[in-house]
Short mmCIF file of C-alpha atoms in Angstrom, two decimals:
data_model
loop_
_atom_site.label_atom_id
_atom_site.label_comp_id
_atom_site.label_asym_id
_atom_site.label_seq_id
_atom_site.Cartn_x
_atom_site.Cartn_y
_atom_site.Cartn_z
CA MET E 20 53.45 80.22 105.45
CA GLY E 21 54.10 82.84 107.83
CA PHE E 22 57.08 80.92 109.18
CA VAL E 23 58.83 80.78 105.59
CA ASN E 24 58.19 84.53 105.35
CA PHE E 25 59.32 85.13 108.69
CA VAL E 26 62.47 83.02 108.01
CA GLN E 27 63.14 84.75 104.49
CA PHE E 28 62.74 88.38 105.81
CA ASP E 29 65.71 90.59 104.69
CA TYR E 30 67.19 91.30 108.08
CA PHE E 31 70.58 92.00 106.82
CA PHE E 32 69.18 95.02 104.56
CA MET E 33 67.69 96.48 107.99
CA LEU E 34 70.74 95.78 109.98
CA LYS E 35 72.98 97.46 107.71
CA LYS E 36 71.61 100.66 107.88
CA PHE E 37 72.72 100.75 111.48
CA ASP E 38 76.32 99.82 110.27
CA SER E 39 77.37 100.38 106.76
CA SER E 40 80.17 98.13 107.01
CA LEU E 41 78.30 95.14 107.87
CA LYS E 42 78.78 92.20 105.45
CA GLU E 43 76.52 89.52 105.03
CA HIS E 44 77.15 86.07 106.15
CA ASN E 45 80.15 87.19 107.96
CA PHE E 46 80.19 86.59 111.75
CA SER E 47 83.71 87.12 112.82
CA ASN E 48 83.77 90.55 112.98
CA PRO E 49 81.15 92.08 115.87
CA PRO E 50 78.82 94.64 114.38
CA ARG E 51 79.30 98.26 115.14
CA PHE E 52 75.70 99.76 115.46
CA MET E 53 75.28 103.54 115.16
CA PRO E 54 72.28 105.38 116.19
CA ILE E 55 70.18 106.42 113.08
CA SER E 56 67.13 108.43 112.35
CA GLY E 57 64.02 106.39 112.80
CA THR E 58 62.46 107.45 109.51
CA TYR E 59 65.56 105.17 107.79
CA VAL E 60 63.79 102.00 109.08
CA LEU E 61 60.04 103.02 109.18
CA GLU E 62 59.40 100.97 105.89
CA ASP E 63 61.33 98.03 107.40
CA LEU E 64 59.43 97.97 110.53
CA LYS E 65 56.16 97.94 108.55
CA ASN E 66 57.45 95.11 106.36
CA PHE E 67 58.56 93.00 109.36
CA MET E 68 55.25 93.56 111.01
CA ASP E 69 53.58 91.66 107.91
CA VAL E 70 55.68 88.79 108.54
CA ALA E 71 55.98 88.40 112.07
CA TRP E 72 52.21 88.99 112.98
CA SER E 73 51.20 86.40 110.64
CA ILE E 74 52.95 83.44 112.26
CA GLN E 75 50.70 81.09 114.14
CA PHE E 76 51.85 80.92 117.63
CA ASP E 77 49.82 77.92 118.56
CA SER E 78 51.12 75.71 115.63
CA SER E 79 52.59 72.25 116.29
CA TRP E 80 56.23 73.35 115.87
CA ASP E 81 57.54 70.27 117.35
CA GLU E 82 56.33 68.37 114.05
CA VAL E 83 57.44 71.49 111.94
CA PHE E 84 61.19 70.98 113.34
CA LYS E 85 61.05 67.27 113.06
CA LEU E 86 60.21 67.79 109.36
CA ILE E 87 62.89 70.21 108.94
CA LYS E 88 65.68 68.16 110.41
CA LYS E 89 64.29 65.17 108.42
CA VAL E 90 64.84 67.35 105.17
CA LYS E 91 67.90 69.43 106.06
CA GLY E 92 69.50 66.73 108.30
CA ALA E 93 70.18 69.42 111.13
CA ASP E 94 68.17 71.86 112.96
CA PRO E 95 68.59 75.55 112.16
CA VAL E 96 68.06 76.58 115.68
CA SER E 97 67.04 74.60 118.71
CA LEU E 98 63.27 74.18 119.13
CA GLY E 99 63.93 75.82 122.56
CA VAL E 100 65.39 78.89 121.11
CA TRP E 101 62.65 79.16 118.60
CA LYS E 102 60.14 78.99 121.05
CA LYS E 103 61.70 82.04 123.19
CA ILE E 104 61.81 83.76 119.76
CA LEU E 105 58.13 83.32 119.52
CA ALA E 106 57.35 84.50 123.01
CA ARG E 107 59.15 87.76 122.25
CA ILE E 108 57.19 88.05 119.00
CA ARG E 109 54.02 87.38 120.69
CA TYR E 110 54.74 90.14 123.43
CA LEU E 111 55.83 92.50 121.10
CA LYS E 112 52.40 91.97 118.84
CA GLU E 113 50.21 92.08 122.15
CA ASN E 114 51.55 95.01 123.57
CA LYS E 115 51.70 96.93 120.19
CA ILE E 116 55.49 97.81 120.64
CA ILE E 117 56.09 98.24 117.21
CA GLU E 118 52.87 99.97 116.21
CA MET E 119 53.72 102.42 118.75
CA LEU E 120 57.49 102.93 117.67
CA ILE E 121 56.00 103.52 114.02
CA GLN E 122 53.60 106.18 115.35
CA LEU E 123 56.27 107.75 117.34
CA ILE E 124 58.82 108.10 114.21
CA SER E 125 56.06 108.98 111.66
CA GLU E 126 54.67 111.64 114.22
CA ASP E 127 51.18 109.97 113.66
CA PRO E 128 49.29 108.99 116.62
CA SER E 129 46.48 107.48 114.63
CA TYR E 130 48.54 105.08 112.65
CA ASN E 131 47.07 101.34 113.02
CA GLU E 132 48.73 98.77 110.81
CA VAL E 133 46.37 96.43 108.88
CA TYR E 134 48.53 93.40 107.79
CA THR E 135 47.59 90.22 105.60
CA THR E 136 48.67 86.99 105.10
CA LYS E 137 49.31 85.92 101.63
CA ASP E 138 48.73 82.36 100.41
CA LEU E 139 51.52 80.99 98.51
CA TYR E 140 51.29 78.52 95.74
CA ILE E 141 53.83 76.06 97.19
CA VAL E 142 55.27 74.15 94.04
CA ASP E 143 55.76 77.41 91.97
CA ASP E 144 57.23 79.35 94.96
CA PHE E 145 59.45 76.51 95.71
CA ILE E 146 60.60 76.20 92.03
CA THR E 147 61.02 80.12 91.98
CA GLU E 148 62.97 79.92 95.17
CA VAL E 149 65.25 77.12 94.10
CA LYS E 150 66.27 79.45 90.75
CA LYS E 151 66.81 82.28 93.05
CA GLN E 152 68.87 80.64 95.35
CA ALA E 153 70.92 79.00 92.30
CA GLU E 154 71.22 82.52 90.69
CA ASN E 155 72.25 84.18 94.09
CA THR E 156 74.63 81.45 94.98
CA LEU E 157 76.33 82.09 91.31
CA SER E 158 76.31 85.81 91.82
CA ALA E 159 77.88 85.65 95.28
CA LEU E 160 80.61 83.44 94.14
CA LYS E 161 81.35 85.78 91.31
CA GLU E 162 81.27 88.70 93.98
CA LYS E 163 83.45 86.81 96.15
CA GLN E 164 85.99 86.11 93.71
CA THR E 165 85.96 89.70 92.62
CA GLU E 166 86.25 90.81 96.24
CA GLY E 167 89.26 88.79 96.71
CA LYS E 168 91.23 90.20 93.57
CA ILE E 169 90.27 93.75 95.08
CA GLU E 170 91.65 92.70 98.49
CA VAL E 171 94.71 91.34 97.09
CA LEU E 172 95.63 94.33 95.05
CA LEU E 173 94.67 97.02 97.75
CA ASN E 174 97.25 94.91 99.85
CA GLN E 175 99.90 95.08 97.06
CA ILE E 176 99.42 98.76 96.05
CA PHE E 177 98.53 100.50 99.65
CA GLY E 178 99.66 97.74 101.93
CA THR E 179 96.26 97.70 103.74
CA THR E 180 92.58 96.98 102.48
CA GLN E 181 91.51 99.77 104.97
CA ILE E 182 91.27 102.88 102.67
CA GLU E 183 90.07 106.12 103.83
CA LYS E 184 86.49 106.92 102.33
CA LEU E 185 85.64 110.36 100.75
CA LYS E 186 83.67 113.10 102.98
CA PHE E 187 80.24 112.71 101.41
CA TYR E 188 80.27 110.33 98.31
CA THR E 189 80.15 107.35 100.48
CA GLU E 190 78.04 104.23 101.12
CA ALA E 191 76.45 106.01 104.35
CA GLY E 192 75.68 109.12 102.34
CA SER E 193 74.00 107.06 99.77
CA ALA E 194 71.79 105.15 102.02
CA PRO E 195 69.00 107.79 102.17
CA PHE E 196 68.29 107.84 98.50
CA GLU E 197 68.51 103.83 98.54
CA ARG E 198 66.04 103.78 101.25
CA LYS E 199 63.50 105.82 98.94
CA GLU E 200 64.79 103.87 96.07
CA ILE E 201 65.54 106.98 94.03
CA GLY E 202 69.20 106.06 93.30
CA ARG E 203 72.74 105.81 94.79
CA PHE E 204 76.26 106.65 94.91
CA GLU E 205 77.60 104.09 92.34
CA TYR E 206 81.28 104.47 92.54
CA CYS E 207 82.34 105.21 96.39
CA GLU E 208 85.01 102.59 96.49
CA PRO E 209 87.04 103.07 93.28
CA LEU E 210 86.67 107.13 93.09
CA ALA E 211 88.30 106.50 96.74
CA TYR E 212 90.99 104.40 95.75
CA LEU E 213 91.63 106.59 92.73
CA LYS E 214 92.05 109.81 95.11
CA LYS E 215 94.43 107.76 97.60
CA PHE E 216 96.48 106.42 94.83
CA ILE E 217 96.88 109.91 93.04
CA LEU E 218 97.52 111.91 96.41
CA ASP E 219 99.84 109.09 98.10
CA TYR E 220 101.68 107.82 94.99
CA VAL E 221 101.42 109.90 91.87
CA LYS E 222 102.03 113.01 93.60
CA LYS E 223 105.35 111.50 95.29
CA ASP E 224 107.00 108.72 93.48
CA VAL E 225 105.64 109.20 89.95
CA LYS E 226 106.10 113.18 90.47
CA GLU E 227 109.58 112.33 91.34
CA LEU E 228 110.19 110.03 88.18
CA SER E 229 108.67 112.54 86.03
CA ASP E 230 110.86 115.41 87.02
CA ILE E 231 113.85 113.41 86.16
CA LEU E 232 112.66 112.04 83.06
CA LEU E 233 110.76 114.87 81.79
CA VAL E 234 112.50 117.68 83.22
CA ARG E 235 115.93 116.87 83.36
CA GLY E 236 115.94 114.46 80.33
CA GLU E 237 117.10 115.63 77.06
CA TRP E 238 114.42 113.87 74.74
CA ALA E 239 115.24 113.47 71.10
CA SER E 240 111.95 115.13 70.27
CA GLN E 241 109.60 116.89 72.63
CA GLN E 242 106.81 115.52 70.66
CA LEU E 243 107.75 112.06 72.17
CA ALA E 244 107.62 113.45 75.96
CA THR E 245 104.37 115.41 75.50
CA PRO E 246 101.89 112.45 75.96
CA MET E 247 103.84 111.42 79.44
CA SER E 248 103.91 114.85 80.81
CA GLU E 249 100.20 115.69 79.98
CA ALA E 250 99.00 112.46 81.42
CA PHE E 251 100.88 113.24 84.60
CA HIS E 252 99.51 116.56 85.10
CA GLN E 253 96.11 115.86 84.10
CA LEU E 254 96.04 113.02 86.74
CA ILE E 255 97.23 115.44 89.46
CA GLU E 256 94.20 117.66 88.27
CA ASN E 257 92.07 114.53 88.61
CA ALA E 258 92.54 114.53 92.21
CA ASP E 259 91.40 118.34 92.54
CA LYS E 260 88.15 117.22 90.53
CA ILE E 261 87.60 114.40 92.88
CA ILE E 262 87.79 116.51 96.12
CA ALA E 263 85.58 119.19 94.59
CA LEU E 264 82.90 116.71 93.39
CA ASP E 265 83.18 115.18 96.85
CA ASN E 266 82.53 118.77 98.77
CA SER E 267 79.57 119.66 96.26
CA LEU E 268 77.68 116.87 98.18
CA ASP E 269 78.09 118.69 101.66
CA ASP E 270 74.39 119.26 102.33
CA SER E 271 75.17 122.87 103.29
CA VAL E 272 76.30 123.86 99.63
CA ASP E 273 75.58 123.25 95.96
CA LEU E 274 74.44 119.58 95.12
CA GLY E 275 74.13 118.21 98.65
CA LEU E 276 71.96 121.31 99.74
CA LYS E 277 69.76 120.60 96.49
CA MET E 278 69.22 116.95 97.39
CA LYS E 279 68.70 117.61 101.33
CA THR E 280 66.05 120.25 100.59
CA HIS E 281 64.28 117.70 98.05
CA LEU E 282 64.53 114.56 99.86
CA PRO E 283 61.74 114.94 102.27
CA ARG E 284 59.29 115.73 99.67
CA THR E 285 59.96 112.89 97.25
CA GLU E 286 56.95 110.84 98.82
CA ARG E 287 54.51 113.24 97.79
CA ASP E 288 56.31 115.37 94.82
CA LYS E 289 57.11 113.49 91.74
CA GLU E 290 59.33 116.51 90.64
CA SER E 291 61.46 116.32 93.70
CA ARG E 292 62.33 112.83 93.15
CA ASN E 293 63.18 113.50 89.66
CA ILE E 294 65.42 116.26 90.48
CA ILE E 295 67.47 113.85 93.13
CA HIS E 296 67.42 111.21 90.64
CA SER E 297 68.80 113.42 87.79
CA THR E 298 71.41 114.84 90.49
CA LEU E 299 72.56 111.44 91.28
CA ASN E 300 72.79 110.66 87.74
CA PHE E 301 74.91 113.61 87.17
CA VAL E 302 77.21 112.86 90.26
CA ASN E 303 77.64 109.31 89.28
CA THR E 304 78.52 110.22 85.63
CA SER E 305 81.02 112.90 86.86
CA ALA E 306 82.74 110.23 89.12
CA ALA E 307 82.60 107.55 86.09
CA ARG E 308 84.46 110.29 83.68
CA ILE E 309 87.10 110.92 86.07
CA ILE E 310 87.82 107.26 86.78
CA LEU E 311 87.64 106.08 83.33
CA GLY E 312 89.57 109.17 82.29
CA SER E 313 92.22 108.69 84.96
CA VAL E 314 92.64 104.74 83.82
CA ASN E 315 93.28 106.05 80.31
CA LEU E 316 95.81 108.69 81.57
CA PHE E 317 97.77 105.81 83.53
CA ILE E 318 97.57 103.57 80.49
CA THR E 319 99.18 106.38 78.40
CA TYR E 320 101.88 107.29 81.00
CA GLY E 321 102.41 103.57 81.34
CA ARG E 322 102.90 102.74 77.56
CA ASN E 323 105.41 105.57 77.48
CA LEU E 324 107.35 104.56 80.23
CA LYS E 325 107.54 101.07 78.98
CA MET E 326 109.05 102.80 75.94
CA VAL E 327 111.52 104.72 77.82
CA LEU E 328 112.64 101.32 79.42
CA GLU E 329 112.76 99.17 76.20
CA ASP E 330 115.09 102.11 75.18
CA CYS E 331 117.12 102.59 78.01
CA ILE E 332 118.80 98.93 77.72
CA LYS E 333 120.15 99.69 74.21
CA PRO E 334 123.74 100.30 74.10
CA HIS E 335 122.70 103.64 72.52
CA PRO E 336 119.34 105.23 73.99
CA THR E 337 117.77 107.32 71.12
CA LEU E 338 114.63 108.38 72.92
CA ILE E 339 116.48 110.28 76.02
CA ARG E 340 119.85 111.49 74.86
CA ASN E 341 121.48 112.22 78.41
CA TRP E 342 120.11 108.92 80.13
CA LYS E 343 123.53 108.10 81.70
CA ASP E 344 123.43 112.02 83.37
CA ILE E 345 120.02 111.46 84.49
CA ASP E 346 120.68 108.10 85.92
CA HIS E 347 123.41 109.36 87.63
CA PHE E 348 121.34 112.02 89.02
CA ALA E 349 119.03 109.32 90.26
CA GLU E 350 121.98 107.64 92.13
CA GLY E 351 122.01 104.62 89.39
CA LYS E 352 118.61 103.99 90.39
CA LEU E 353 116.54 105.20 87.45
CA LYS E 354 116.11 101.97 85.56
CA GLN E 355 114.73 100.34 89.04
CA MET E 356 112.47 103.54 89.67
CA CYS E 357 110.86 103.07 86.04
CA ILE E 358 110.18 99.52 86.83
CA GLY E 359 108.45 100.38 90.09
CA VAL E 360 106.38 102.92 88.87
CA TYR E 361 105.41 100.99 85.98
CA LYS E 362 104.52 98.05 88.14
CA GLU E 363 102.24 100.19 90.49
CA ILE E 364 100.33 101.58 87.60
CA PHE E 365 99.95 98.40 85.95
CA SER E 366 98.53 97.06 89.60
CA PHE E 367 96.10 100.25 89.76
CA VAL E 368 94.63 99.78 86.44
CA SER E 369 94.13 96.04 87.13
CA LEU E 370 92.23 97.10 90.42
CA MET E 371 90.14 99.64 88.49
CA GLN E 372 88.96 96.76 86.14
CA ASN E 373 87.46 94.79 88.79
CA PHE E 374 84.51 97.64 88.87
CA HIS E 375 82.06 98.02 86.26
CA ILE E 376 82.10 101.61 85.57
CA GLU E 377 79.94 103.24 82.87
CA VAL E 378 79.24 107.11 81.81
CA ASN E 379 75.51 107.86 81.49
CA GLU E 380 75.71 110.04 78.18
CA ASP E 381 72.03 111.48 79.08
CA ALA E 382 73.25 112.94 82.47
#
């Protein structure tokens, strides 16, 4: 069953380490592989040896490919291409190329891999594999639907899907912890979107509207304006919180330095592993609180803005007594400004609802 194990090896997981933007089954965009530390792929190389070295080079591959074509109705690859792949694998194995790579990366010249082939129970493995494929298909469909919604909303809100990432709280920054199966940065995308939305939209369009409604507007009761005013100012503060949290992960200061110091020790020191795990929980919980808190603030601001809109179309508005004056100040566009901001807030809240965000109360 070496052939089955070789085909089912998770090549994507290994390749993604060289290009964090790489997407599985997407062949339209060429990968942009970057140099990385060999330690990141050390275990992958060992796992690859386990599957590649177990292939029987002298098997009757003509018969195997005939059977595959009969079952599948098509050749996955041509027999000629497969034989070239086999020749390269045999060369790597006979010349101990990967073993020497591992010796170099691990700085262990005595390393000598002992690999074993596993006997598979065909029927059980087949049933398990079919079930796994079905579950993966359903999961992929759901994920693709979500990705589609996210892309539509990103284009609608920002005019692009290429949103600037944070400095340190990123997929690339998360990779070293994922490789050691300690944890990861959970909310890289939504936190980056939130920062951009606050800096690019809240600090400009929403601020302009707030200055007119909350500063120039004469409210019937200041208590009616307070929730809207507080929501706006807390959102501005949340942008600073995002930047501070992100900067704390710089590996020369604070949390980043702590995790950098303990990361090399995690293989042999359980305490170091626990420290990084708890730090990741703290960071993710902090990010989740900022995101969920901001969503609630947007909802508060939007709900009060809707109340203002409903009041302004009345013959005699009662919430803001000088509506005509502030509308004149806004060159007669105040209602359109309110509608525009309300729509943008609604779209952004809809965007955030596509991400599963939860606060770990124990962190």
